[in-house]
Short mmCIF file of C-alpha atoms in Angstrom, two decimals:
data_model
loop_
_atom_site.label_atom_id
_atom_site.label_comp_id
_atom_site.label_asym_id
_atom_site.label_seq_id
_atom_site.Cartn_x
_atom_site.Cartn_y
_atom_site.Cartn_z
CA PHE A 116 9.20 13.10 -50.66
CA PHE A 117 11.72 12.80 -47.37
CA VAL A 118 10.73 9.01 -46.83
CA THR A 119 11.12 8.04 -50.27
CA VAL A 120 14.49 9.41 -50.29
CA PHE A 121 15.43 8.13 -46.86
CA LEU A 122 14.33 4.50 -47.61
CA SER A 123 16.97 4.84 -51.10
CA THR A 124 19.81 5.37 -49.36
CA LEU A 125 19.17 2.70 -46.29
CA THR A 126 21.90 -0.47 -45.10
CA PRO A 127 20.73 -3.64 -43.87
CA LYS A 128 21.83 -3.16 -40.31
CA PHE A 129 20.22 -0.12 -40.44
CA TYR A 130 17.07 -0.92 -41.94
CA PHE A 131 16.76 -4.15 -39.88
CA ALA A 132 17.05 -1.97 -36.56
CA LEU A 133 14.57 0.74 -37.73
CA THR A 134 11.92 -1.64 -38.34
CA VAL A 135 12.44 -3.74 -34.39
CA THR A 136 12.21 -0.45 -33.06
CA SER A 137 9.02 0.39 -35.08
CA SER A 138 7.50 -3.10 -34.14
CA PHE A 139 8.06 -2.63 -30.54
CA ILE A 140 6.93 1.34 -30.20
CA SER A 141 3.77 0.01 -32.18
CA GLY A 142 3.71 -2.52 -29.37
CA LEU A 143 3.85 -0.89 -26.43
CA ILE A 144 1.32 1.62 -27.82
CA PHE A 145 -1.28 -1.23 -28.65
CA VAL A 146 -0.66 -2.74 -25.02
CA PHE A 147 -1.02 1.01 -23.45
CA GLU A 148 -4.22 1.59 -25.79
CA TRP A 149 -5.86 -2.46 -24.90
CA TRP A 150 -5.13 -1.41 -21.06
CA HIS A 151 -7.25 2.20 -21.15
CA PHE A 152 -10.20 0.06 -22.85
CA ARG A 153 -10.08 -2.20 -20.70
CA LYS A 154 -10.36 0.16 -17.44
CA TYR A 155 -12.06 3.32 -18.77
CA GLY A 156 -13.83 1.80 -21.73
CA THR A 157 -12.76 4.83 -24.12
CA SER A 158 -9.45 4.68 -26.60
CA PHE A 159 -6.69 6.86 -25.24
CA ILE A 160 -5.78 8.11 -28.82
CA GLU A 161 -8.75 9.21 -29.93
CA GLN A 162 -9.68 10.86 -26.24
CA VAL A 163 -5.82 13.09 -27.00
CA SER A 164 -6.87 13.62 -29.81
CA VAL A 165 -10.57 15.38 -29.52
CA SER A 166 -9.64 16.63 -26.30
CA HIS A 167 -6.27 18.12 -27.14
CA LEU A 168 -5.16 17.90 -30.72
CA ARG A 169 -8.30 19.63 -32.49
CA PRO A 170 -8.34 22.84 -30.06
CA LEU A 171 -4.35 23.33 -31.31
CA ILE A 172 -5.34 22.88 -34.69
CA GLY A 173 -8.20 25.24 -34.86
CA GLY A 174 -10.95 23.05 -34.46
CA ASN A 175 -13.57 24.58 -32.34
CA THR A 176 -14.93 21.89 -30.14
CA SER A 177 -16.90 23.97 -27.32
CA HIS A 178 -20.28 23.38 -28.85
CA VAL A 179 -19.15 19.65 -29.27
CA PHE A 180 -18.61 19.32 -25.47
CA ASN A 181 -21.35 21.84 -24.11
CA PHE A 182 -23.74 19.20 -26.01
CA LYS A 183 -21.94 16.10 -24.54
CA SER A 184 -21.96 17.33 -21.41
CA THR A 185 -25.77 17.95 -21.58
CA PHE A 186 -26.21 15.05 -22.94
CA PHE A 187 -24.77 12.80 -20.18
CA PHE A 188 -26.60 15.47 -17.45
CA PHE A 189 -29.66 14.12 -18.83
CA PHE A 190 -29.18 10.43 -19.40
CA TYR A 191 -27.45 10.34 -15.54
CA SER A 192 -30.50 12.81 -14.21
CA SER A 193 -33.01 10.51 -15.88
CA GLU A 194 -31.89 6.82 -16.64
CA CYS A 195 -28.46 6.68 -14.14
CA LYS A 196 -30.40 7.24 -11.26
CA VAL A 197 -28.24 6.49 -8.23
CA TRP A 198 -30.42 4.34 -5.92
CA ARG A 199 -30.00 3.58 -1.90
CA ASN A 200 -29.11 -0.51 -1.96
CA PRO A 201 -31.94 -1.89 0.31
CA LEU A 202 -30.32 -4.75 1.09
CA ASN A 203 -26.63 -2.92 1.89
CA LEU A 204 -24.33 -3.96 4.82
CA PHE A 205 -23.41 -2.88 8.20
CA ARG A 206 -20.39 -0.95 8.11
CA GLY A 207 -18.70 -1.55 11.01
CA ALA A 208 -20.31 -5.46 11.64
CA GLU A 209 -19.88 -6.42 7.59
CA TYR A 210 -17.80 -4.16 5.29
CA SER A 211 -14.91 -3.35 7.78
CA ARG A 212 -14.26 -7.02 8.62
CA TYR A 213 -13.83 -7.72 4.92
CA MET A 214 -11.39 -5.15 4.26
CA TRP A 215 -9.19 -6.56 7.85
CA VAL A 216 -9.50 -10.21 6.09
CA THR A 217 -8.64 -9.35 2.30
CA GLY A 218 -6.45 -6.25 2.95
CA LYS A 219 -9.06 -4.41 0.31
CA GLU A 220 -11.32 -1.93 0.04
CA PRO A 221 -14.95 -2.88 -0.53
CA LEU A 222 -16.51 0.15 -0.88
CA THR A 223 -15.49 2.84 -3.52
CA TYR A 224 -15.23 6.77 -2.26
CA TYR A 225 -17.87 7.62 -4.82
CA ASP A 226 -20.58 5.11 -2.64
CA MET A 227 -19.29 5.92 0.77
CA ASN A 228 -20.09 9.82 -0.35
CA LEU A 229 -23.50 9.02 -1.63
CA SER A 230 -24.04 7.58 1.74
CA ALA A 231 -22.84 10.71 3.87
CA GLN A 232 -25.24 12.89 1.76
CA ASP A 233 -28.07 10.19 2.43
CA HIS A 234 -27.50 10.48 6.08
CA GLN A 235 -27.64 14.10 6.10
CA THR A 236 -30.87 14.37 3.94
CA PHE A 237 -33.07 11.83 6.10
CA PHE A 238 -31.23 12.32 9.68
CA THR A 239 -30.75 16.62 9.75
CA CYS A 240 -33.20 19.29 9.81
CA ASP A 241 -33.26 23.33 9.90
CA THR A 242 -34.10 22.85 13.86
CA ASP A 243 -30.99 21.21 14.91
CA ALA A 244 -29.15 23.96 15.69
CA LEU A 245 -31.60 24.33 18.51
CA ARG A 246 -30.37 21.22 20.11
CA PRO A 247 -26.58 20.88 20.61
CA SER A 248 -26.27 17.25 20.33
CA ASP A 249 -27.85 17.43 16.58
CA THR A 250 -25.83 20.02 16.34
CA VAL A 251 -22.69 17.89 16.76
CA MET A 252 -24.19 15.34 14.83
CA GLN A 253 -24.47 17.70 11.61
CA LYS A 254 -20.75 17.81 12.13
CA ALA A 255 -20.37 13.96 12.48
CA TRP A 256 -22.22 12.92 9.18
CA ARG A 257 -20.11 15.49 7.26
CA GLU A 258 -16.66 13.77 8.62
CA ARG A 259 -14.76 11.63 6.28
CA ASN A 260 -12.49 9.93 9.31
CA PRO A 261 -14.58 6.85 10.67
CA GLN A 262 -12.93 7.47 14.05
CA ALA A 263 -14.10 11.26 14.20
CA ARG A 264 -17.66 10.28 13.47
CA ILE A 265 -17.46 8.00 16.08
CA LYS A 266 -15.64 10.33 18.63
CA ALA A 267 -18.55 12.93 17.33
CA ALA A 268 -21.22 10.27 18.28
CA TYR A 269 -19.89 9.99 21.61
CA GLN A 270 -19.74 13.65 21.83
CA ALA A 271 -23.39 13.87 21.20
CA LEU A 272 -24.62 11.21 23.74
CA GLU A 273 -22.48 13.20 26.25
CA LEU A 274 -25.27 16.42 25.49
CA ASN A 275 -27.94 14.22 25.13
CA ASN A 276 -28.55 10.13 26.17
CA ASP A 277 -31.86 10.62 23.67
CA CYS A 278 -29.47 11.14 20.71
CA ALA A 279 -30.85 8.48 18.19
CA THR A 280 -28.75 9.63 15.50
CA ALA A 281 -25.84 8.95 17.89
CA TYR A 282 -26.74 5.29 18.48
CA VAL A 283 -27.43 4.66 14.34
CA LEU A 284 -23.93 5.95 13.90
CA LEU A 285 -22.64 3.93 16.50
CA ALA A 286 -24.66 0.64 15.29
CA GLU A 287 -23.23 1.39 11.78
CA GLU A 288 -19.89 2.10 12.07
CA GLU A 289 -18.54 1.36 15.79
CA ALA A 290 -20.59 -2.24 16.89
CA THR A 291 -18.14 -5.11 15.05
CA THR A 292 -21.04 -7.95 15.24
CA ILE A 293 -24.44 -7.83 14.28
CA VAL A 294 -25.78 -8.70 18.19
CA ASP A 295 -23.22 -5.27 19.29
CA ALA A 296 -25.18 -3.50 16.16
CA GLU A 297 -28.76 -5.02 17.18
CA LYS A 298 -28.18 -3.37 20.73
CA TYR A 299 -27.47 0.07 19.60
CA PHE A 300 -30.32 0.28 17.61
CA LYS A 301 -32.57 -0.98 20.23
CA GLN A 302 -31.25 2.15 22.26
CA ALA A 303 -31.94 3.90 19.24
CA LEU A 304 -35.46 3.14 18.90
CA LYS A 305 -36.09 3.38 22.29
CA ALA A 306 -35.13 7.46 21.92
CA GLY A 307 -36.31 7.78 18.08
CA GLU A 308 -40.00 6.38 19.68
CA MET A 309 -39.61 8.89 22.36
CA ILE A 310 -38.86 12.14 19.83
CA TYR A 311 -40.88 10.98 17.13
CA ARG A 312 -44.11 11.19 19.81
CA LYS A 313 -42.60 14.68 20.55
CA SER A 314 -43.09 16.03 17.01
CA GLN A 315 -46.08 14.43 16.29
CA ASN A 316 -47.64 16.79 18.69
CA CYS A 317 -46.24 19.90 17.65
CA HIS A 318 -45.71 19.36 14.28
CA SER A 319 -48.82 21.47 13.16
CA GLN A 320 -47.25 24.95 15.05
CA SER A 321 -44.72 25.93 12.41
CA PRO A 322 -42.99 24.79 9.01
CA GLN A 323 -39.81 24.24 11.34
CA HIS A 324 -41.94 21.55 13.68
CA GLU A 325 -43.08 19.96 10.19
CA ALA A 326 -39.14 19.50 9.10
CA GLN A 327 -38.12 18.02 12.07
CA LEU A 328 -41.28 15.37 12.05
CA ARG A 329 -40.11 14.15 8.49
CA ARG A 330 -36.78 14.08 10.03
CA ASP A 331 -38.12 11.87 13.45
CA THR A 332 -40.05 9.93 11.37
CA ASN A 333 -37.08 8.85 8.81
CA VAL A 334 -34.86 8.30 11.85
CA LEU A 335 -37.73 6.30 13.15
CA VAL A 336 -37.84 3.91 9.64
CA TYR A 337 -34.44 3.82 8.89
CA VAL A 338 -34.05 2.17 12.63
CA LYS A 339 -36.92 -0.26 12.43
CA ARG A 340 -35.44 -1.35 9.56
CA ARG A 341 -32.42 -2.10 10.32
CA LEU A 342 -33.66 -4.08 13.43
CA ALA A 343 -35.66 -6.10 11.14
CA MET A 344 -32.26 -6.68 8.82
CA CYS A 345 -30.58 -7.87 11.71
CA ALA A 346 -33.14 -10.33 13.25
CA ARG A 347 -32.67 -11.71 9.53
CA LYS A 348 -29.33 -11.71 9.40
CA LEU A 349 -29.73 -13.75 13.01
CA GLY A 350 -31.89 -16.39 12.29
CA ARG A 351 -35.05 -14.73 13.26
CA ILE A 352 -36.67 -14.71 9.77
CA ARG A 353 -39.97 -15.03 10.76
CA GLU A 354 -39.46 -11.95 13.69
CA ALA A 355 -38.01 -10.02 10.70
CA VAL A 356 -40.95 -10.64 8.27
CA LYS A 357 -43.39 -9.53 11.13
CA MET A 358 -41.34 -6.06 11.54
CA MET A 359 -40.94 -5.53 8.09
CA ARG A 360 -44.93 -6.02 7.06
CA ASP A 361 -45.44 -3.65 10.54
CA LEU A 362 -43.05 -1.13 9.03
CA MET A 363 -45.00 -1.27 5.66
CA LYS A 364 -48.28 -0.61 7.11
CA GLU A 365 -47.55 2.48 9.93
CA PHE A 366 -45.88 3.71 7.29
CA PRO A 367 -47.79 3.20 3.71
CA LEU A 368 -46.64 6.35 1.78
CA LEU A 369 -42.48 5.31 2.14
CA SER A 370 -42.75 2.81 -0.38
CA MET A 371 -39.51 4.28 -2.10
CA LEU A 372 -37.57 3.00 0.47
CA ASN A 373 -38.23 -0.46 -1.41
CA ILE A 374 -39.01 -2.28 1.64
CA HIS A 375 -41.12 -5.09 0.06
CA GLU A 376 -37.05 -6.28 -1.71
CA ASN A 377 -36.21 -6.90 2.21
CA LEU A 378 -39.71 -8.21 2.86
CA LEU A 379 -39.36 -10.54 -0.29
CA GLU A 380 -36.10 -12.42 0.29
CA ALA A 381 -36.67 -12.82 3.66
CA LEU A 382 -40.18 -14.77 2.25
CA LEU A 383 -37.65 -16.84 -0.03
CA GLU A 384 -35.78 -17.60 2.75
CA LEU A 385 -38.81 -19.09 4.85
CA GLN A 386 -39.55 -20.43 1.43
CA ALA A 387 -43.03 -19.48 1.60
CA TYR A 388 -44.08 -18.95 -1.77
CA ALA A 389 -47.59 -18.00 -1.62
CA ASP A 390 -46.48 -15.02 0.75
CA VAL A 391 -44.02 -14.21 -2.47
CA GLN A 392 -46.47 -14.12 -5.09
CA ALA A 393 -48.64 -11.89 -2.87
CA VAL A 394 -46.02 -9.05 -2.45
CA LEU A 395 -45.07 -9.53 -6.05
CA ALA A 396 -49.15 -8.98 -7.19
CA LYS A 397 -48.67 -5.51 -5.43
CA TYR A 398 -45.91 -4.69 -6.16
CA ASP A 399 -44.78 -5.92 -9.97
CA ASP A 400 -47.70 -3.56 -11.61
CA ILE A 401 -46.86 -1.91 -14.65
CA SER A 402 -47.23 1.60 -13.39
CA LEU A 403 -44.20 0.96 -10.80
CA PRO A 404 -40.54 1.02 -11.10
CA LYS A 405 -39.13 -2.15 -11.57
CA SER A 406 -35.96 -3.83 -10.08
CA ALA A 407 -34.05 -6.89 -10.70
CA ALA A 408 -35.46 -7.88 -7.12
CA ILE A 409 -38.91 -7.66 -8.58
CA CYS A 410 -38.34 -9.20 -12.18
CA TYR A 411 -36.10 -12.01 -11.35
CA THR A 412 -38.03 -12.99 -8.10
CA ALA A 413 -41.10 -13.48 -10.81
CA ALA A 414 -39.11 -15.88 -13.20
CA LEU A 415 -37.62 -17.91 -10.11
CA LEU A 416 -41.71 -18.13 -8.75
CA LYS A 417 -42.77 -19.41 -12.52
CA ALA A 418 -39.71 -21.59 -12.72
CA ARG A 419 -40.30 -23.41 -9.42
CA ALA A 420 -43.28 -24.66 -11.00
CA VAL A 421 -42.02 -26.59 -14.38
CA SER A 422 -37.74 -26.50 -13.43
CA GLU A 423 -37.90 -29.95 -11.40
CA ARG A 424 -39.20 -31.95 -14.34
CA PHE A 425 -38.08 -29.64 -17.31
CA SER A 426 -34.75 -31.42 -19.51
CA PRO A 427 -33.58 -29.38 -22.74
CA GLU A 428 -33.84 -32.87 -25.06
CA THR A 429 -37.56 -33.85 -24.29
CA ALA A 430 -38.85 -29.99 -24.30
CA SER A 431 -36.66 -29.99 -27.73
CA LYS A 432 -38.51 -32.84 -29.32
CA ARG A 433 -42.27 -32.52 -27.78
CA GLY A 434 -42.20 -28.28 -27.40
CA LEU A 435 -43.05 -26.27 -24.43
CA SER A 436 -45.79 -26.69 -22.48
CA THR A 437 -47.59 -23.40 -21.52
CA ALA A 438 -46.22 -22.96 -17.74
CA GLU A 439 -42.80 -24.19 -19.54
CA ILE A 440 -43.35 -20.80 -22.10
CA ASN A 441 -44.56 -18.64 -19.23
CA ALA A 442 -41.56 -19.23 -17.62
CA VAL A 443 -39.21 -18.59 -20.07
CA GLU A 444 -41.07 -15.65 -20.98
CA ALA A 445 -41.00 -14.73 -17.49
CA ILE A 446 -36.48 -15.25 -17.46
CA HIS A 447 -36.30 -12.93 -20.84
CA ARG A 448 -38.65 -10.35 -19.25
CA ALA A 449 -35.33 -10.35 -16.19
CA VAL A 450 -32.94 -11.03 -18.20
CA GLU A 451 -34.08 -7.91 -20.65
CA PHE A 452 -34.30 -5.63 -17.62
CA ASN A 453 -30.88 -6.40 -16.37
CA PRO A 454 -28.54 -8.41 -18.08
CA HIS A 455 -25.88 -8.85 -15.95
CA VAL A 456 -27.75 -11.32 -13.23
CA PRO A 457 -27.49 -14.86 -15.29
CA LYS A 458 -23.48 -14.93 -15.02
CA TYR A 459 -23.86 -14.25 -11.45
CA LEU A 460 -26.26 -16.69 -10.83
CA LEU A 461 -24.80 -19.45 -12.69
CA GLU A 462 -21.37 -18.23 -11.11
CA MET A 463 -19.56 -17.37 -14.43
CA LYS A 464 -18.60 -14.42 -12.48
CA SER A 465 -17.18 -14.10 -8.87
CA LEU A 466 -19.05 -12.01 -6.84
CA VAL A 467 -18.41 -9.44 -4.69
CA LEU A 468 -19.59 -7.51 -1.54
CA PRO A 469 -22.93 -5.27 -2.65
CA PRO A 470 -22.71 -1.58 -2.58
CA GLU A 471 -24.39 0.70 -0.44
CA HIS A 472 -25.60 1.97 -3.68
CA ILE A 473 -27.05 0.64 -6.90
CA LEU A 474 -27.80 1.39 -10.63
CA LYS A 475 -31.22 -0.33 -11.76
CA ARG A 476 -30.26 -2.32 -14.62
CA GLY A 477 -26.39 -1.74 -14.35
CA ASP A 478 -23.96 -4.54 -12.97
CA SER A 479 -23.80 -3.10 -9.43
CA GLU A 480 -28.03 -3.97 -9.21
CA ALA A 481 -26.63 -7.33 -10.16
CA VAL A 482 -23.99 -7.90 -7.72
CA ALA A 483 -26.37 -6.52 -5.37
CA TYR A 484 -29.15 -9.34 -6.16
CA ALA A 485 -27.34 -12.44 -6.78
CA PHE A 486 -25.62 -11.75 -3.87
CA PHE A 487 -28.03 -12.46 -1.49
CA HIS A 488 -30.70 -14.47 -4.09
CA LEU A 489 -28.16 -16.96 -5.35
CA GLN A 490 -29.03 -19.67 -2.61
CA HIS A 491 -32.93 -18.86 -3.43
CA TRP A 492 -32.07 -20.32 -6.80
CA LYS A 493 -29.66 -22.87 -5.59
CA ARG A 494 -32.90 -24.35 -3.13
CA ILE A 495 -35.27 -25.13 -5.68
CA GLU A 496 -34.12 -27.88 -7.97
CA GLY A 497 -33.66 -27.06 -11.49
CA ALA A 498 -34.37 -23.32 -11.80
CA LEU A 499 -30.53 -23.00 -12.47
CA ASN A 500 -30.44 -25.38 -15.36
CA LEU A 501 -33.35 -23.71 -16.66
CA LEU A 502 -32.19 -20.75 -16.79
CA HIS A 503 -28.55 -21.42 -17.97
CA CYS A 504 -30.71 -23.32 -20.88
CA THR A 505 -32.72 -20.19 -21.90
CA TRP A 506 -31.03 -16.80 -20.66
CA GLU A 507 -29.00 -16.20 -23.86
CA GLY A 508 -31.92 -16.59 -25.84
CA THR A 509 -33.19 -12.83 -24.85
CA PHE A 510 -30.76 -11.26 -26.83
CA ARG A 511 -32.10 -12.31 -30.35
CA MET A 512 -35.00 -10.88 -29.37
CA ILE A 513 -33.34 -7.33 -28.57
CA PRO A 514 -30.32 -7.33 -31.33
CA TYR A 515 -30.09 -3.54 -30.92
CA PRO A 516 -30.78 -3.06 -26.83
CA LEU A 517 -29.64 0.55 -27.30
CA GLU A 518 -32.22 2.17 -29.71
CA LYS A 519 -35.03 -0.42 -29.59
CA GLY A 520 -36.37 -2.32 -26.18
CA HIS A 521 -38.76 -5.31 -26.20
CA LEU A 522 -40.53 -5.45 -22.75
CA PHE A 523 -38.95 -2.14 -21.41
CA TYR A 524 -37.22 0.94 -22.62
CA PRO A 525 -34.13 0.93 -24.42
CA TYR A 526 -31.26 -0.23 -22.53
CA PRO A 527 -29.60 2.90 -20.97
CA SER A 528 -25.74 3.29 -22.21
CA CYS A 529 -24.36 5.45 -19.53
CA THR A 530 -24.44 2.25 -17.06
CA GLU A 531 -20.92 1.65 -17.04
CA THR A 532 -19.48 4.96 -15.71
CA ALA A 533 -21.77 5.08 -12.75
CA ASP A 534 -20.86 1.34 -11.91
CA ARG A 535 -17.36 1.83 -12.19
CA GLU A 536 -17.49 4.84 -9.87
CA LEU A 537 -19.72 1.87 -7.46
CA LEU A 538 -17.93 -1.42 -7.38
CA PRO A 539 -14.54 -1.66 -6.15
CA THR A 540 -11.87 -1.60 -8.57
CA PHE A 541 -10.37 -5.22 -8.28
CA HIS A 542 -13.84 -6.33 -9.51
CA GLU A 543 -14.32 -6.68 -13.12
CA VAL A 544 -17.39 -4.27 -13.98
CA SER A 545 -19.89 -6.25 -16.32
CA VAL A 546 -20.47 -4.43 -19.76
CA TYR A 547 -23.46 -4.94 -22.12
CA PRO A 548 -23.72 -4.62 -24.45
CA GLN A 549 -19.92 -5.43 -25.27
CA LYS A 550 -18.66 -2.43 -27.18
CA GLU A 551 -16.77 -2.67 -30.11
CA LEU A 552 -12.21 -2.48 -30.00
CA PRO A 553 -11.99 1.38 -31.52
CA PHE A 554 -10.45 1.92 -34.41
CA PHE A 555 -7.30 2.88 -32.79
CA ILE A 556 -6.79 -0.89 -30.88
CA HIS A 557 -7.00 -2.21 -34.18
CA PHE A 558 -4.53 0.25 -36.03
CA THR A 559 -2.16 -0.22 -33.53
CA ALA A 560 -2.11 -4.26 -33.75
CA GLY A 561 -2.04 -4.22 -37.32
CA LEU A 562 0.91 -1.58 -36.98
CA CYS A 563 2.82 -3.69 -34.64
CA SER A 564 2.20 -7.11 -36.41
CA PHE A 565 3.53 -5.35 -39.88
CA SER A 566 6.47 -3.79 -38.18
CA ALA A 567 7.09 -7.19 -36.44
CA MET A 568 7.11 -9.38 -40.09
CA LEU A 569 9.31 -6.46 -41.55
CA ALA A 570 11.78 -6.91 -39.05
CA LEU A 571 11.31 -10.91 -39.29
CA LEU A 572 12.14 -10.39 -42.71
CA THR A 573 14.81 -8.65 -43.08
CA HIS A 574 16.71 -10.19 -40.47
CA GLN A 575 16.33 -13.35 -42.87
CA PHE A 576 16.74 -11.81 -46.02
CA PRO A 577 18.62 -8.74 -45.48
CA GLU A 578 19.84 -7.76 -48.98
CA LEU A 579 16.26 -8.63 -50.63
CA MET A 580 14.75 -6.21 -48.13
CA VAL A 581 16.88 -3.36 -48.88
CA ILE A 582 16.39 -3.80 -52.53
CA PHE A 583 12.27 -3.67 -51.66
CA ALA A 584 12.93 -0.67 -49.72
CA LYS A 585 14.60 1.20 -52.40
CA ALA A 586 12.12 -0.23 -55.24
CA VAL A 587 8.67 1.29 -52.91
CA SER A 588 11.07 4.04 -52.89
CA THR A 589 11.51 4.40 -56.50
CA VAL A 590 7.89 3.78 -57.39
CA SER A 591 6.41 6.54 -55.02
CA ILE A 592 8.75 8.86 -56.71
CA MET A 593 7.51 7.64 -59.82
CA GLY A 594 4.06 7.99 -58.69
CA LEU A 595 4.31 11.76 -57.73
CA ALA A 596 6.31 12.49 -60.34
CA LYS A 597 3.12 12.10 -62.39
CA VAL A 598 1.10 13.88 -59.67
CA SER A 599 3.44 17.00 -60.12
CA PRO A 600 5.20 16.72 -63.41
CA GLY A 601 7.74 19.28 -62.08
CA PHE A 602 8.36 17.28 -58.65
CA LEU A 603 10.90 14.70 -60.67
CA GLY A 604 13.17 17.35 -61.38
CA ILE A 605 13.25 19.25 -57.97
CA LEU A 606 13.82 15.57 -56.72
CA ARG A 607 16.74 15.52 -58.67
CA SER A 608 18.29 18.22 -58.01
CA ARG A 609 18.21 17.64 -54.38
CA MET A 610 19.31 14.44 -54.43
CA LYS A 611 21.96 15.25 -56.27
#
């Protein structure tokens, strides 16, 4: 009623100002909606409507929120579990150096908080209160400030020169080079082995001693693994391979630490492809959890057998051989497991430093894999060309990845949220499958375009557009009059 009366009384100048203002405001809303969707993956208007407006108008949303939170918790705990990155870098020698050079923080607060929780879980136990140095280290792992942690580590060493966890913290955070980190880890190994032997002798005396043995075992395994990684980074690759093999033999029950992924990367650097195949034969089993390293390394080995002579033109004429079919199927299998990896291997997306934790099948795992394995794909002639020609064919096999998979379970829908928490803000998170634009982005874009068109027409033909507006108002009045016969009389009296 008010709109029709208002349109019938407009002057050309006021109508032009109205359309320009409407176009500007709707344009701002569209830009903000687009930015919010790109950054958070949701529509701001839709989120505000569901969260704030619906309760105000009497809608009961408690059951909706309870269901959504329960559903998210189930998915997060079962499909979106965050894992420790087996190849994570050193805080002081690598992450901090990157921050000094670029001024960008490579690790998120969420990622560092997960690492702090890991350290408290692996490097502390109930009997730490009996030893002053371990009590200090308990507080050190909870400190947020790196300098406070380093200071606490030195305090622990003053109380006990054989405190292995203090050396671990200094190696991770104070050492600015891999050589310095290795020196600290060697001191930690000497102290850790001595404490581990003592714990072995008395672990059966009480549950507290058993907990202490588990803690000392964790410390020893961590130190040996990091020493092997130092040797790998310093070019002593055969020594690193031997250390990793010995560690896997000495502690076979700790396979969940994924030490075999460190071994795979080192063997690929040695180009010992027969040994890589032997490792895959043990760990690429249907009963064991998969990873991008397992799936893509298996694809790389099969691609290596055919990639040097592979040509798309020749293959389209004569068809694929058995070996080429096996290689393509291995690539499809790897892409189905983690569809984010190919864009990094083909350098269609820029890499960042990998986080300390990864989400399997997510963008964080893809970044971590490509960061260390891109060089191995480049080393094999034609491997990246074969990947480039075949990887997109995977998506024709699984047109609805969130509902049904081909070789794996359906792709989890919660990876984007976790990856945004793990990866730095300056990195554009890869999303699969690509989300459709929300309705309100289309709506605001259409509203902005329509308002701009009206403003342009009003500027060019002011008298005609006013006549058009009055005609629209007249048609609206007649339509309302048909719906409500008494409306026309009320309208006339109001206009008089």
